[in-house]
Structures are given as C-alpha cells and as structure tokens.
mmCIF file of C-alpha atoms in Angstrom:
data_model
loop_
_atom_site.group_PDB
_atom_site.id
_atom_site.type_symbol
_atom_site.label_atom_id
_atom_site.label_comp_id
_atom_site.label_asym_id
_atom_site.label_seq_id
_atom_site.Cartn_x
_atom_site.Cartn_y
_atom_site.Cartn_z
ATOM 1 C CA MET A 1332 134.715 165.722 138.841
ATOM 2 C CA VAL A 1333 131.814 163.217 138.880
ATOM 3 C CA HIS A 1334 130.829 161.740 135.544
ATOM 4 C CA SER A 1335 128.458 159.117 134.196
ATOM 5 C CA THR A 1336 129.889 155.734 133.231
ATOM 6 C CA GLU A 1337 126.902 154.494 131.264
ATOM 7 C CA ALA A 1338 128.674 154.953 127.922
ATOM 8 C CA LEU A 1339 131.779 153.061 128.865
ATOM 9 C CA GLY A 1340 130.738 149.724 127.419
ATOM 10 C CA VAL A 1341 130.851 148.006 130.839
ATOM 11 C CA GLY A 1342 128.519 147.991 133.824
ATOM 12 C CA ALA A 1343 128.181 151.263 135.709
ATOM 13 C CA GLN A 1344 129.859 151.722 139.071
ATOM 14 C CA VAL A 1345 128.553 153.206 142.319
ATOM 15 C CA SER A 1346 131.200 155.030 144.384
ATOM 16 C CA ALA A 1347 130.115 153.489 147.703
ATOM 17 C CA TYR A 1348 133.274 154.744 149.440
ATOM 18 C CA LEU A 1349 131.999 158.297 148.922
ATOM 19 C CA ASN A 1350 128.504 157.587 150.230
ATOM 20 C CA ASP A 1351 129.582 156.267 153.644
ATOM 21 C CA THR A 1352 133.137 156.547 154.997
ATOM 22 C CA TYR A 1353 132.307 153.973 157.680
ATOM 23 C CA LEU A 1354 130.964 151.235 155.397
ATOM 24 C CA GLU A 1355 133.214 148.259 156.075
ATOM 25 C CA GLN A 1356 131.721 145.486 153.932
ATOM 26 C CA VAL A 1357 129.420 145.202 150.945
ATOM 27 C CA ASP A 1358 127.871 142.411 148.880
ATOM 28 C CA THR A 1359 127.902 143.394 145.230
ATOM 29 C CA ARG A 1360 128.564 142.002 141.766
ATOM 30 C CA VAL A 1361 131.396 142.002 139.262
ATOM 31 C CA ILE A 1362 130.847 144.363 136.286
ATOM 32 C CA ALA A 1363 134.190 143.904 134.444
ATOM 33 C CA VAL A 1364 137.311 141.709 134.575
ATOM 34 C CA GLY A 1365 140.573 141.849 132.703
ATOM 35 C CA GLU A 1366 144.371 141.744 132.794
ATOM 36 C CA LYS A 1367 146.955 144.447 132.349
ATOM 37 C CA ASP A 1368 150.671 143.713 131.962
ATOM 38 C CA GLY A 1369 150.036 140.222 133.269
ATOM 39 C CA THR A 1370 148.200 141.424 136.367
ATOM 40 C CA PRO A 1371 144.522 140.499 136.772
ATOM 41 C CA TRP A 1372 141.945 143.102 137.766
ATOM 42 C CA ALA A 1373 138.226 143.266 138.456
ATOM 43 C CA ALA A 1374 135.680 146.043 138.877
ATOM 44 C CA VAL A 1375 132.547 145.736 141.038
ATOM 45 C CA GLU A 1376 129.275 147.623 140.862
ATOM 46 C CA HIS A 1377 129.256 149.002 144.436
ATOM 47 C CA CYS A 1378 132.911 150.026 144.787
ATOM 48 C CA LEU A 1379 133.951 150.152 148.456
ATOM 49 C CA PHE A 1380 137.600 150.939 147.718
ATOM 50 C CA HIS A 1381 139.031 154.458 147.653
ATOM 51 C CA PRO A 1382 141.896 154.613 145.158
ATOM 52 C CA GLN A 1383 144.955 156.759 145.756
ATOM 53 C CA GLY A 1384 144.265 160.308 144.659
ATOM 54 C CA GLY A 1385 143.676 163.837 145.800
ATOM 55 C CA GLY A 1386 146.525 163.559 148.289
ATOM 56 C CA GLN A 1387 144.925 160.562 150.005
ATOM 57 C CA PRO A 1388 146.390 157.020 150.023
ATOM 58 C CA ALA A 1389 144.461 154.039 148.689
ATOM 59 C CA ASP A 1390 142.349 151.879 150.969
ATOM 60 C CA ARG A 1391 143.528 148.445 152.049
ATOM 61 C CA GLY A 1392 140.877 145.981 150.913
ATOM 62 C CA TRP A 1393 139.863 142.471 150.028
ATOM 63 C CA LEU A 1394 137.663 140.992 147.281
ATOM 64 C CA GLU A 1395 136.363 137.532 148.002
ATOM 65 C CA GLY A 1396 139.084 137.207 150.625
ATOM 66 C CA ALA A 1397 141.922 138.144 148.266
ATOM 67 C CA GLU A 1398 143.917 141.261 149.192
ATOM 68 C CA ILE A 1399 143.654 143.948 146.502
ATOM 69 C CA ILE A 1400 144.937 147.383 145.615
ATOM 70 C CA PRO A 1401 142.324 149.806 144.217
ATOM 71 C CA VAL A 1402 143.476 151.826 141.192
ATOM 72 C CA ARG A 1403 141.646 154.371 139.065
ATOM 73 C CA ASP A 1404 141.561 153.276 135.427
ATOM 74 C CA ARG A 1405 141.981 156.510 133.501
ATOM 75 C CA GLU A 1406 140.426 155.184 130.285
ATOM 76 C CA SER A 1407 137.145 153.918 131.765
ATOM 77 C CA GLY A 1408 136.992 155.996 134.961
ATOM 78 C CA LEU A 1409 136.315 152.798 136.918
ATOM 79 C CA VAL A 1410 138.065 151.939 140.148
ATOM 80 C CA VAL A 1411 139.495 148.461 139.586
ATOM 81 C CA ALA A 1412 140.813 145.980 142.101
ATOM 82 C CA THR A 1413 144.349 144.863 141.220
ATOM 83 C CA VAL A 1414 146.622 142.605 143.257
ATOM 84 C CA PRO A 1415 149.915 143.273 145.096
ATOM 85 C CA GLU A 1416 153.089 141.632 143.813
ATOM 86 C CA GLY A 1417 152.837 137.900 144.333
ATOM 87 C CA GLY A 1418 149.106 138.050 144.907
ATOM 88 C CA GLY A 1419 146.168 136.835 142.849
ATOM 89 C CA LEU A 1420 142.422 137.059 142.392
ATOM 90 C CA PRO A 1421 140.048 134.088 142.521
ATOM 91 C CA PRO A 1422 138.323 133.191 139.236
ATOM 92 C CA LEU A 1423 135.737 135.947 138.622
ATOM 93 C CA ALA A 1424 133.171 136.515 135.920
ATOM 94 C CA GLU A 1425 130.960 139.452 135.008
ATOM 95 C CA GLY A 1426 127.680 139.310 136.938
ATOM 96 C CA GLN A 1427 129.153 137.158 139.677
ATOM 97 C CA LYS A 1428 128.153 138.061 143.254
ATOM 98 C CA VAL A 1429 131.113 138.907 145.439
ATOM 99 C CA ARG A 1430 131.917 140.348 148.848
ATOM 100 C CA ALA A 1431 134.179 143.392 149.204
ATOM 101 C CA ARG A 1432 135.721 144.513 152.496
ATOM 102 C CA ILE A 1433 138.105 147.249 153.643
ATOM 103 C CA ASP A 1434 140.395 147.671 156.623
ATOM 104 C CA LEU A 1435 138.261 150.191 158.514
ATOM 105 C CA ARG A 1436 141.106 151.256 160.785
ATOM 106 C CA VAL A 1437 143.131 152.282 157.748
ATOM 107 C CA ARG A 1438 140.120 153.983 156.140
ATOM 108 C CA THR A 1439 139.251 156.046 159.193
ATOM 109 C CA ALA A 1440 142.919 156.992 159.735
ATOM 110 C CA HIS A 1441 143.013 158.336 156.173
ATOM 111 C CA ALA A 1442 139.632 160.126 156.570
ATOM 112 C CA ALA A 1443 140.784 161.769 159.810
ATOM 113 C CA LEU A 1444 143.946 163.093 158.129
ATOM 114 C CA HIS A 1445 142.025 164.325 155.058
ATOM 115 C CA THR A 1446 139.402 166.132 157.146
ATOM 116 C CA ALA A 1447 142.112 167.616 159.397
ATOM 117 C CA GLY A 1448 143.830 168.860 156.245
ATOM 118 C CA HIS A 1449 140.719 170.683 155.136
ATOM 119 C CA LEU A 1450 140.510 172.251 158.556
ATOM 120 C CA VAL A 1451 144.141 173.382 158.401
ATOM 121 C CA GLU A 1452 143.383 174.857 154.985
ATOM 122 C CA ALA A 1453 140.388 176.710 156.402
ATOM 123 C CA VAL A 1454 142.328 178.309 159.277
ATOM 124 C CA GLY A 1455 145.205 179.155 156.939
ATOM 125 C CA ARG A 1456 142.834 180.947 154.603
ATOM 126 C CA MET A 1457 141.636 182.936 157.633
ATOM 127 C CA GLN A 1458 145.145 184.408 157.672
ATOM 128 C CA GLY A 1459 144.730 185.571 154.080
ATOM 129 C CA TRP A 1460 146.849 182.801 152.626
ATOM 130 C CA GLU A 1461 146.124 180.767 149.495
ATOM 131 C CA MET A 1462 146.560 176.997 149.395
ATOM 132 C CA VAL A 1463 148.955 175.767 146.697
ATOM 133 C CA ALA A 1464 149.528 172.129 147.649
ATOM 134 C CA SER A 1465 148.319 169.426 150.023
ATOM 135 C CA ASN A 1466 149.343 165.949 151.224
ATOM 136 C CA HIS A 1467 147.221 163.797 153.516
ATOM 137 C CA PHE A 1468 149.503 160.763 153.752
ATOM 138 C CA PRO A 1469 150.325 159.478 157.263
ATOM 139 C CA GLY A 1470 153.625 160.899 158.438
ATOM 140 C CA GLN A 1471 153.703 163.385 155.551
ATOM 141 C CA ALA A 1472 150.512 165.347 156.067
ATOM 142 C CA ARG A 1473 150.850 169.043 155.311
ATOM 143 C CA ILE A 1474 149.169 171.966 153.654
ATOM 144 C CA GLU A 1475 151.256 174.518 151.744
ATOM 145 C CA PHE A 1476 150.213 178.133 151.272
ATOM 146 C CA GLN A 1477 151.343 181.302 149.636
ATOM 147 C CA ALA A 1478 150.745 184.733 151.114
ATOM 148 C CA PRO A 1479 149.567 187.210 148.416
ATOM 149 C CA ARG A 1480 150.881 190.021 150.601
ATOM 150 C CA THR A 1481 154.007 190.046 152.734
ATOM 151 C CA ASP A 1482 153.284 188.622 156.208
ATOM 152 C CA THR A 1483 155.941 190.087 158.487
ATOM 153 C CA ARG A 1484 155.074 187.591 161.233
ATOM 154 C CA LEU A 1485 156.747 184.874 159.183
ATOM 155 C CA ALA A 1486 160.163 186.561 159.045
ATOM 156 C CA ASP A 1487 161.558 185.178 162.302
ATOM 157 C CA PRO A 1488 161.118 182.113 164.548
ATOM 158 C CA GLU A 1489 159.155 183.955 167.219
ATOM 159 C CA GLY A 1490 156.722 185.314 164.654
ATOM 160 C CA ARG A 1491 156.215 181.887 163.062
ATOM 161 C CA GLU A 1492 155.504 180.347 166.456
ATOM 162 C CA GLU A 1493 153.033 183.148 167.147
ATOM 163 C CA VAL A 1494 151.167 182.480 163.912
ATOM 164 C CA THR A 1495 151.219 178.715 164.593
ATOM 165 C CA ALA A 1496 149.606 179.349 167.964
ATOM 166 C CA VAL A 1497 146.837 181.279 166.248
ATOM 167 C CA LEU A 1498 146.230 178.349 163.880
ATOM 168 C CA ARG A 1499 146.243 175.851 166.763
ATOM 169 C CA ALA A 1500 143.671 177.897 168.665
ATOM 170 C CA ALA A 1501 141.372 178.113 165.634
ATOM 171 C CA VAL A 1502 141.697 174.362 165.004
ATOM 172 C CA ALA A 1503 140.999 173.503 168.681
ATOM 173 C CA ALA A 1504 137.913 175.761 168.712
ATOM 174 C CA ALA A 1505 136.447 174.058 165.665
ATOM 175 C CA VAL A 1506 137.061 170.590 167.145
ATOM 176 C CA ALA A 1507 135.566 171.655 170.491
ATOM 177 C CA ASP A 1508 132.435 172.834 168.669
ATOM 178 C CA ASP A 1509 132.198 169.419 166.927
ATOM 179 C CA LEU A 1510 131.278 171.073 163.620
ATOM 180 C CA PRO A 1511 129.594 168.661 161.137
ATOM 181 C CA VAL A 1512 131.367 167.496 157.969
ATOM 182 C CA PHE A 1513 129.255 166.619 154.902
ATOM 183 C CA ALA A 1514 129.302 166.553 151.118
ATOM 184 C CA ARG A 1515 126.948 167.872 148.475
ATOM 185 C CA CYS A 1516 126.920 167.546 144.713
ATOM 186 C CA LEU A 1517 126.513 170.629 142.546
ATOM 187 C CA ALA A 1518 124.392 170.728 139.410
ATOM 188 C CA ASP A 1519 127.540 170.296 137.287
ATOM 189 C CA GLY A 1520 128.401 167.027 139.104
ATOM 190 C CA ARG A 1521 131.183 168.330 141.328
ATOM 191 C CA ARG A 1522 131.282 166.890 144.817
ATOM 192 C CA VAL A 1523 131.925 169.612 147.443
ATOM 193 C CA VAL A 1524 132.880 168.808 151.024
ATOM 194 C CA HIS A 1525 131.682 171.207 153.676
ATOM 195 C CA LEU A 1526 133.097 171.829 157.147
ATOM 196 C CA ASP A 1527 129.758 173.193 158.355
ATOM 197 C CA GLU A 1528 129.828 176.890 157.295
ATOM 198 C CA LEU A 1529 133.541 177.247 158.028
ATOM 199 C CA HIS A 1530 134.915 176.063 154.703
ATOM 200 C CA SER A 1531 134.033 174.122 151.535
ATOM 201 C CA ALA A 1532 136.077 172.655 148.708
ATOM 202 C CA PRO A 1533 135.659 170.244 145.762
ATOM 203 C CA CYS A 1534 136.938 166.888 146.949
ATOM 204 C CA GLY A 1535 136.766 163.186 146.090
ATOM 205 C CA GLY A 1536 138.160 161.944 149.383
ATOM 206 C CA THR A 1537 136.719 160.266 152.464
ATOM 207 C CA HIS A 1538 135.928 162.310 155.567
ATOM 208 C CA VAL A 1539 134.803 161.955 159.148
ATOM 209 C CA ARG A 1540 131.236 162.780 160.242
ATOM 210 C CA SER A 1541 132.183 165.741 162.423
ATOM 211 C CA PHE A 1542 135.239 167.326 164.043
ATOM 212 C CA GLY A 1543 134.402 165.413 167.213
ATOM 213 C CA ASP A 1544 135.698 162.302 165.372
ATOM 214 C CA LEU A 1545 139.211 163.842 165.287
ATOM 215 C CA ALA A 1546 141.745 163.074 168.000
ATOM 216 C CA GLU A 1547 145.388 163.989 168.663
ATOM 217 C CA LEU A 1548 145.255 166.816 166.112
ATOM 218 C CA ALA A 1549 148.643 168.533 166.320
ATOM 219 C CA LEU A 1550 150.377 171.299 164.377
ATOM 220 C CA PRO A 1551 154.155 171.685 164.741
ATOM 221 C CA THR A 1552 155.572 175.157 164.192
ATOM 222 C CA LEU A 1553 155.054 176.128 160.574
ATOM 223 C CA LYS A 1554 157.984 176.539 158.196
ATOM 224 C CA VAL A 1555 158.622 178.923 155.320
ATOM 225 C CA LYS A 1556 160.674 177.742 152.356
ATOM 226 C CA LYS A 1557 161.026 179.271 148.901
ATOM 227 C CA GLY A 1558 158.103 181.556 149.516
ATOM 228 C CA ARG A 1559 155.814 178.753 150.628
ATOM 229 C CA ILE A 1560 154.227 178.453 154.080
ATOM 230 C CA ARG A 1561 154.249 174.807 155.077
ATOM 231 C CA VAL A 1562 151.886 173.758 157.859
ATOM 232 C CA SER A 1563 152.460 170.148 158.854
ATOM 233 C CA TYR A 1564 149.892 168.326 160.941
ATOM 234 C CA SER A 1565 148.906 164.969 162.359
ATOM 235 C CA ALA A 1566 145.558 163.525 163.480
ATOM 236 C CA THR A 1567 143.877 160.244 164.406
ATOM 237 C CA HIS A 1568 140.305 159.022 164.593
ATOM 238 C CA VAL A 1569 138.437 158.374 167.798
ATOM 239 C CA PRO A 1570 136.946 154.818 168.276
ATOM 240 C CA HIS A 1571 134.259 154.286 165.680
ATOM 241 C CA THR A 1572 131.440 152.045 164.447
ATOM 242 C CA ALA A 1573 130.938 150.591 160.975
ATOM 243 C CA THR A 1574 128.216 149.434 158.632
ATOM 244 C CA GLN A 1575 127.752 146.620 156.191
ATOM 245 C CA VAL A 1576 125.386 146.853 153.206
ATOM 246 C CA SER A 1577 124.061 144.514 150.540
ATOM 247 C CA CYS A 1578 124.224 145.184 146.790
ATOM 248 C CA THR A 1579 120.652 146.487 146.977
ATOM 249 C CA GLY A 1580 121.661 149.147 149.481
ATOM 250 C CA THR A 1581 119.825 147.464 152.395
ATOM 251 C CA HIS A 1582 121.588 147.806 155.708
ATOM 252 C CA LEU A 1583 122.626 144.548 157.326
ATOM 253 C CA PRO A 1584 122.774 143.925 161.104
ATOM 254 C CA TYR A 1585 125.956 145.138 162.795
ATOM 255 C CA ALA A 1586 127.163 145.000 166.351
ATOM 256 C CA ALA A 1587 126.762 148.734 166.897
ATOM 257 C CA PRO A 1588 124.163 151.141 165.452
ATOM 258 C CA HIS A 1589 125.258 153.457 162.678
ATOM 259 C CA VAL A 1590 123.995 157.019 162.309
ATOM 260 C CA PRO A 1591 124.531 158.127 158.698
ATOM 261 C CA HIS A 1592 126.079 161.546 158.199
ATOM 262 C CA PRO A 1593 124.926 163.968 155.488
ATOM 263 C CA THR A 1594 126.374 162.829 152.217
ATOM 264 C CA CYS A 1595 126.668 163.739 148.576
ATOM 265 C CA GLN A 1596 123.430 162.738 146.855
ATOM 266 C CA ALA A 1597 125.037 162.132 143.462
ATOM 267 C CA PRO A 1598 123.374 160.077 140.708
ATOM 268 C CA ASN A 1599 123.432 156.467 141.806
ATOM 269 C CA ARG A 1600 125.711 155.150 139.050
ATOM 270 C CA VAL A 1601 128.800 157.282 138.800
ATOM 271 C CA GLY A 1602 132.555 157.249 138.554
ATOM 272 C CA VAL A 1603 134.711 159.903 140.171
ATOM 273 C CA THR A 1604 137.788 161.640 138.803
ATOM 274 C CA GLU A 1605 139.844 163.160 141.591
#
C-alpha cells in the first residue's frame, strides 16, 4: 500500500528503489536522523534502499561510504538506514547532502528472483491453483499453492514430474518471448506489477525490465506437503547496466546507456508499506 508521508512531522521520502531497479547511486539529502536502542539511523529524501519485505531480502547499501541496513520504520513509514553490528554512521544532520549507493549485483539478483517468482505464480494459476505463500530469498525461493479441486496428477511422482514439465514449458515460453515487466499505480495508491498481459499482482518489490533479463531459471520437481503444492525455483540476472541520478532527478553520465522501463507513476513523495 502506498501512502503519503507529508503528515509524519519529518521530510517526505521518495521511494527511488521502486522507480528504477537499476539505479545504483543517488545524490540526495537527509530528512531525519535518530537513534534506537543505541543504534543510529538516518532517512534520506530519495531512498535508494529496498528494505526486507514482501518475501524479498533487503538491499546491501552504503550512505556516505558507511555500510547500512535498510529497515522499514513502522511508525513513520520511512525506510531508514541503520548500521550492522559494530558499524557506525558518519555525523549527519537534517538537510545535509549525502550520497547513497547500493550493491547492484545484489539488487539485480533479488529482482530476478522476485520477477521469476511472479512468473511461477502465473503459470501455477494457469493450472487452477491459488497462491498461499511466497519466498524470494536466494536459495529458498519458492511459491506455494493450494488446489481448490483435487488434482490427481499430484498423487504420484510421475504425475508431479509431468505437471512440473508443463510449468517449465510455460516459463520457458514466456522468457523466450521476452515479455515486458512494468508497474502501475491504481487510483487507491496500490502499486501493481504486470508481467505484460500474462499476470498482475500488488507488489512493493524490485523487478527486472523484461523476461529477457532472466537467466538460469530452473524449476525442480514440485512437492506436495500437507495439502500445499510447493514449487521451488532459482534464477539469475543477465549482465546489466546501471544509472546514477542526482537529488533533482537529473540523470548523470554513466559508462553505458540506460533505457528506462515502464514504471509506477506514483505521487513523487511517498512511502510504501509492503
């Protein structure tokens, strides 16, 4: 759910990580600082950092060269930069100009897994199943379904392999067609991610530009446990480019050109609840 932060008593925050998955670095300004349980934190206006949520791990990032962990503050709705154990932030003040950066390899790995998960959900729904759980963490990625009606194909190993082969074929066809992936915001503020016309779902995660960005997408034979159909999967991202942007939104020179993908045109100053 996307919501305004103008009434929070601190500066508003732009969810830059939702506007461009491939944005690697941004110059912005501090809008709030504080400390919780002895750990310092800071929030910036143009937030580049995706916090853990929605089945997706947090980004790895840096603020003014200091390694940080992004966390969603449930009271304010802001994503704040905290520090790992033994770490620290440089002295920061509200209004101060700062540079934020993410590990783009980690970001795109997470985006590839998240997008692949939506694709697995889509092909599972083609079988008449309903999704009940998802996990997009590396090494743990899976979508869990329930079948409203008994699916006799799932009763034995041969049948489960047959169904898995059907899922693999549908996934491979979508990747071969290089279907576009984009997000739109509804009138009520919800951000909906679309896999072209194949599938759509409310989502606050990062995603690739199209299925052609996915590589090594694999589905082991599905499993059935306690009435749930578990489809595990893995995926990586093909070699990519990145962008850098200033706090005014002006693109800065980068070694390779960037072609922006369709994105959610939400109000410019928002927070996101996943």
